[in-house]
mmCIF file of C-alpha atoms and ligand atoms in Angstrom:
data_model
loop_
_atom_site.group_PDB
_atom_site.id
_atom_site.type_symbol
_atom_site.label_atom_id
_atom_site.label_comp_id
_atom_site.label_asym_id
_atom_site.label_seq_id
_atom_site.Cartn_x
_atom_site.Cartn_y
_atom_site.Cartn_z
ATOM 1 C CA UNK A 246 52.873 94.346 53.676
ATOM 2 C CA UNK A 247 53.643 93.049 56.919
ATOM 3 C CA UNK A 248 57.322 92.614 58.737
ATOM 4 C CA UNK A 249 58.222 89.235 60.560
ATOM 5 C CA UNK A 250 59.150 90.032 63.902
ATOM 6 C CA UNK A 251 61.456 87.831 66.492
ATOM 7 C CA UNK A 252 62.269 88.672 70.104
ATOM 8 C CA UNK A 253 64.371 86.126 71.752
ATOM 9 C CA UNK A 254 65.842 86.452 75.864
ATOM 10 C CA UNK A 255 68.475 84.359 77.481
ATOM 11 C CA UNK A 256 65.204 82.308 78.637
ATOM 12 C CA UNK A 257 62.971 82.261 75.985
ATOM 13 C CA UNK A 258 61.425 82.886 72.292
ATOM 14 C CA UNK A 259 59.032 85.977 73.496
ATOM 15 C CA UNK A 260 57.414 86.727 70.409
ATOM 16 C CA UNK A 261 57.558 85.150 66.531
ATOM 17 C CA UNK A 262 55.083 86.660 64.374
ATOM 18 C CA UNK A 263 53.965 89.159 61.951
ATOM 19 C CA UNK A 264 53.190 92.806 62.420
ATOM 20 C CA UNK A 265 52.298 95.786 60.459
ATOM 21 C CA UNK A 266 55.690 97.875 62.099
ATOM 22 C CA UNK A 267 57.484 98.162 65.123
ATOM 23 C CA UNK A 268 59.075 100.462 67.404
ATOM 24 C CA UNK A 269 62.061 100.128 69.585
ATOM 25 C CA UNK A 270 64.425 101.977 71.439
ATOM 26 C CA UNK A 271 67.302 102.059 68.923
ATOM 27 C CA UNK A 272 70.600 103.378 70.043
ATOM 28 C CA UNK A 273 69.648 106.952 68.255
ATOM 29 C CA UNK A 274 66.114 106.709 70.425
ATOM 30 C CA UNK A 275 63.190 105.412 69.329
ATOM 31 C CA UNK A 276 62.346 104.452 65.433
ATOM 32 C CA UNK A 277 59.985 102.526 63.715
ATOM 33 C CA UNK A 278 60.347 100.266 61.092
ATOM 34 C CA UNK A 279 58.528 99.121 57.936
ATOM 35 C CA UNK A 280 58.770 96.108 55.716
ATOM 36 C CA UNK A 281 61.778 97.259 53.247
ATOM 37 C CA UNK A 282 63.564 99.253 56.173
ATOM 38 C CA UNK A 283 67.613 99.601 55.220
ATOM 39 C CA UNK A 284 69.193 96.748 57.227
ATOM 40 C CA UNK A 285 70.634 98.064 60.177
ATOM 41 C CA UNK A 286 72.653 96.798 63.531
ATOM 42 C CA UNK A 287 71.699 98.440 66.588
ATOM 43 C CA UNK A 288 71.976 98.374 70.374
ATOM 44 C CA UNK A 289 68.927 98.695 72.234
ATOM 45 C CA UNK A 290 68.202 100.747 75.446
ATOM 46 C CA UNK A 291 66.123 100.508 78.396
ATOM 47 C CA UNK A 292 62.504 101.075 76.332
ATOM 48 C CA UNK A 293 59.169 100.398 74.763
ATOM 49 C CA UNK A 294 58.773 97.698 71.805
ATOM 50 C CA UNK A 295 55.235 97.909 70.566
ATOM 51 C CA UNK A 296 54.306 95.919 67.844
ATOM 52 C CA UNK A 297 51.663 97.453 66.042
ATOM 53 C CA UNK A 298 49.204 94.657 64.580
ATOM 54 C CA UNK A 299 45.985 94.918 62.376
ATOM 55 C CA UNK A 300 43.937 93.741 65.301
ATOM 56 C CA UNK A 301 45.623 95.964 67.999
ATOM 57 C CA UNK A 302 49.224 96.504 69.870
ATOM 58 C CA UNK A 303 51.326 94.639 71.925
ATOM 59 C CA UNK A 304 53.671 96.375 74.108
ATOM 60 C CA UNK A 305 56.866 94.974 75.907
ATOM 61 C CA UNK A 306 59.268 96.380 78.005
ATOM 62 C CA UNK A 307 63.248 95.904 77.373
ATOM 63 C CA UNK A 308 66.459 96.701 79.181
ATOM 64 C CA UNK A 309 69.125 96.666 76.618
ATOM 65 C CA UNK A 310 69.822 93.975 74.086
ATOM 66 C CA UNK A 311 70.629 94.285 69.976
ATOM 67 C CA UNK A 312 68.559 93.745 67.175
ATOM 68 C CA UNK A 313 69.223 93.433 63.490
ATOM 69 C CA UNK A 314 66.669 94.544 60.753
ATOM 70 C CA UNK A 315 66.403 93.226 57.489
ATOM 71 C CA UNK A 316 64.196 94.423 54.867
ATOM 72 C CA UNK A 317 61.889 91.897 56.041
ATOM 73 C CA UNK A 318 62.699 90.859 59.571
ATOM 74 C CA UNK A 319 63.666 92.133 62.346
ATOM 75 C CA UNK A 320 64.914 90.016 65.656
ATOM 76 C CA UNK A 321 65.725 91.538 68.622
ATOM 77 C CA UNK A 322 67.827 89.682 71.156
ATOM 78 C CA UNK A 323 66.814 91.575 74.484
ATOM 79 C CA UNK A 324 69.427 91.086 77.528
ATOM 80 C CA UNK A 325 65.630 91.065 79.771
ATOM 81 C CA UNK A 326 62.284 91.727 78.460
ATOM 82 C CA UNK A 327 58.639 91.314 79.813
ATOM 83 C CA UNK A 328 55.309 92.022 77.771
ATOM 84 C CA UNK A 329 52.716 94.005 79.573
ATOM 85 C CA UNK A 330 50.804 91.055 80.900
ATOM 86 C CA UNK A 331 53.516 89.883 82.620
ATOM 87 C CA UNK A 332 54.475 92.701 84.357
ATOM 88 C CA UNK A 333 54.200 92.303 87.960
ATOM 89 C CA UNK A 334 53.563 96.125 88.851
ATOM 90 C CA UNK A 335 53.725 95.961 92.584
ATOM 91 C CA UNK A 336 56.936 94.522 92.021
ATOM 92 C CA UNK A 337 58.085 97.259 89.956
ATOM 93 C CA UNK A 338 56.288 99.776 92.251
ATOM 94 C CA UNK A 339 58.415 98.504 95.385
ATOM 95 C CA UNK A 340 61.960 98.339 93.045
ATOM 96 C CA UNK A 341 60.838 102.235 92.305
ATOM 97 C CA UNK A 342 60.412 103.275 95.219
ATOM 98 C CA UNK A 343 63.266 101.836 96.735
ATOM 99 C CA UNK A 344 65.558 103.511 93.881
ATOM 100 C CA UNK A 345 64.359 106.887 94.440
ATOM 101 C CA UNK A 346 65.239 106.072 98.637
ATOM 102 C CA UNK A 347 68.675 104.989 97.165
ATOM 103 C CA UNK A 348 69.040 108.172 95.510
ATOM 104 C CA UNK A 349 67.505 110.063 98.208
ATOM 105 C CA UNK A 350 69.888 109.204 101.180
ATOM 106 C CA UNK A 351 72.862 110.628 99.091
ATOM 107 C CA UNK A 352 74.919 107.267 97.271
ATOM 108 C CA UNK A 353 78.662 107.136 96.362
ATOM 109 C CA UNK A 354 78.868 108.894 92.651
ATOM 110 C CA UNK A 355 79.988 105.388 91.245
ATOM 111 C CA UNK A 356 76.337 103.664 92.732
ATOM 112 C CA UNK A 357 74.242 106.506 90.459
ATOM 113 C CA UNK A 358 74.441 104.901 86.975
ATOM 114 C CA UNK A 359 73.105 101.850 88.210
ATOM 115 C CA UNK A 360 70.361 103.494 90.231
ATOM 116 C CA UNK A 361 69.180 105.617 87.818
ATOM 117 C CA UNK A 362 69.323 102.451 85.440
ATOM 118 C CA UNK A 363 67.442 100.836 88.299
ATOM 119 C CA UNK A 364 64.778 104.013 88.334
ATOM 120 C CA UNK A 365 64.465 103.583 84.601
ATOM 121 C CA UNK A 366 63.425 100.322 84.090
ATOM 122 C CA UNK A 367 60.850 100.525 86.975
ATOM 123 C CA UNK A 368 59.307 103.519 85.879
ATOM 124 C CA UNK A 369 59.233 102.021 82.134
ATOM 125 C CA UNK A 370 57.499 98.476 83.587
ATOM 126 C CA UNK A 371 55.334 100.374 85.053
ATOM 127 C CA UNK A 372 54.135 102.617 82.280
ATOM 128 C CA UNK A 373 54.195 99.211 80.049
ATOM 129 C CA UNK A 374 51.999 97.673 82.524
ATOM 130 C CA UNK A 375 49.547 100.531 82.200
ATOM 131 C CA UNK A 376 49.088 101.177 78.772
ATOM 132 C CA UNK A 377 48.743 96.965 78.608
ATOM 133 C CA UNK A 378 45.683 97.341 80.610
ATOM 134 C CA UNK A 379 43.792 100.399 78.898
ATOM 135 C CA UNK A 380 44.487 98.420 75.928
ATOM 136 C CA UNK A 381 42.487 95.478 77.834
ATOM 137 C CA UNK A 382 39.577 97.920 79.305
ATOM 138 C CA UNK A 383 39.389 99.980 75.740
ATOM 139 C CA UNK A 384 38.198 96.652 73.349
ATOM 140 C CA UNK A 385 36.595 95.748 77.313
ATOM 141 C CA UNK A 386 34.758 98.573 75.758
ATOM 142 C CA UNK A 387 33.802 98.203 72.545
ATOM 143 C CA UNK A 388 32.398 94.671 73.161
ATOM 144 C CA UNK A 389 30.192 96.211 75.882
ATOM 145 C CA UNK A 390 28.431 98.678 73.272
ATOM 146 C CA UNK A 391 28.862 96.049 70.678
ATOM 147 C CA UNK A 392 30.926 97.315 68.418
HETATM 148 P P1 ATP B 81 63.838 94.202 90.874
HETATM 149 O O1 ATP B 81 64.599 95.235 91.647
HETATM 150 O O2 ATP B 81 62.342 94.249 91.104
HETATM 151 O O3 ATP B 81 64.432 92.790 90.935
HETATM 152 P P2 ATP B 81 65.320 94.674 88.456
HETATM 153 O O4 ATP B 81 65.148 95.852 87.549
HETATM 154 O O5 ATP B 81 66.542 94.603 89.280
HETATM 155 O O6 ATP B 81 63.988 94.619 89.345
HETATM 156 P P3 ATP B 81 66.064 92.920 86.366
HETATM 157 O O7 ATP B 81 67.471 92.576 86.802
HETATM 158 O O8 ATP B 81 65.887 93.916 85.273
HETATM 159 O O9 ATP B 81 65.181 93.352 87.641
HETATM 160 O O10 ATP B 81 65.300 91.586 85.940
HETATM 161 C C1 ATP B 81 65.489 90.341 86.622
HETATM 162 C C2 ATP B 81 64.392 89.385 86.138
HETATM 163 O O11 ATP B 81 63.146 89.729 86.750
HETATM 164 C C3 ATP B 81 64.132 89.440 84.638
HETATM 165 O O12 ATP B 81 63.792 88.140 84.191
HETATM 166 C C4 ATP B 81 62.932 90.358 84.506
HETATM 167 O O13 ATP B 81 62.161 90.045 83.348
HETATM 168 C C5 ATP B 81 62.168 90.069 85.778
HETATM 169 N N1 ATP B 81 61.437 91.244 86.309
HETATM 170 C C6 ATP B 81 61.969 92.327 86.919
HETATM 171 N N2 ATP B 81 61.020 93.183 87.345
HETATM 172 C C7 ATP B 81 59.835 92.618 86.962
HETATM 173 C C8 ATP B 81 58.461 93.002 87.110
HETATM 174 N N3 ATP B 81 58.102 94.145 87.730
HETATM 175 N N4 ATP B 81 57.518 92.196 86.617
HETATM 176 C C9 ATP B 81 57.850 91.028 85.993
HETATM 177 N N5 ATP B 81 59.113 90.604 85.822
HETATM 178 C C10 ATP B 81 60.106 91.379 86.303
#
């Protein structure tokens, strides 16, 4: 039985729809979660969302937000969020790079958390972005050798 799934930004609805489960990075790490999960409150940290569907999975990359699970819903209000295809990765290449030259040339101890933050949600885009696109060239794929 499938779980209805919401993710809502300060901009937009992101995704409405159906899935078989999804995983998130819950305050406690990641978890997945089932139709009938235990309703729960939970922050959410800088992370994967996949949303595991019959024909496939969708993968989006947050930085922080809550969501709420019911035994048949779950909505997750993300503070930013970007599915893979949207991920500019030369973007988050550049923001990357110019954390770790942040970090490099010695900062004030207060600047840190917010670099590292900054190093984190590159590195995450970045690995969203990829797994996005050998998602893309893997059914690329099977409709080559028709199957
Ligand atoms: P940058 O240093 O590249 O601006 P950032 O981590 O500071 O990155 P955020 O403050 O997390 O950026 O996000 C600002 C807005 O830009 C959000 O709407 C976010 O979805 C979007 N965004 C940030 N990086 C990317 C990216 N690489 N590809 C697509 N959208 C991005």
């Amino acid at each position: 039985m499938p779980i209805k799934v919401d993710i809502v930004t300060p901009e937009k609805m992101l995704y409405s729809g159906e899935v078989e489960m999804v995983t998130l990075p819950g305050a406690n790490g990641q978890m997945g979660i089932l139709r009938g999960h235990a309703p729960l409150l939970s922050t959410l940290d800088i992370g994967e969302i996949v949303l595991h569907r019959r024909d496939g999975n969708d993968y989006i990359a947050v930085s922080g937000g809550v969501v709420e699970v019911r035994p048949d819903k779950v909505t997750i209000l993300a503070d930013v969020a970007e599915p893979g295809e949207e991920i500019d990765e030369d973007r988050a290449r550049a923001a990357l790079e110019r954390a770790e030259q942040i970090l490099a040339d010695n900062p004030p101890p207060q600047q840190v958390p917010e670099i590292m933050a900054s190093l984190r949600r590159s590195s995450l885009r970045l690995k969203v972005a990829r797994r996005h696109a050998g998602r893309r060239s893997a059914s690329g794929l099977n409709y080559e050798s028709g199957q």
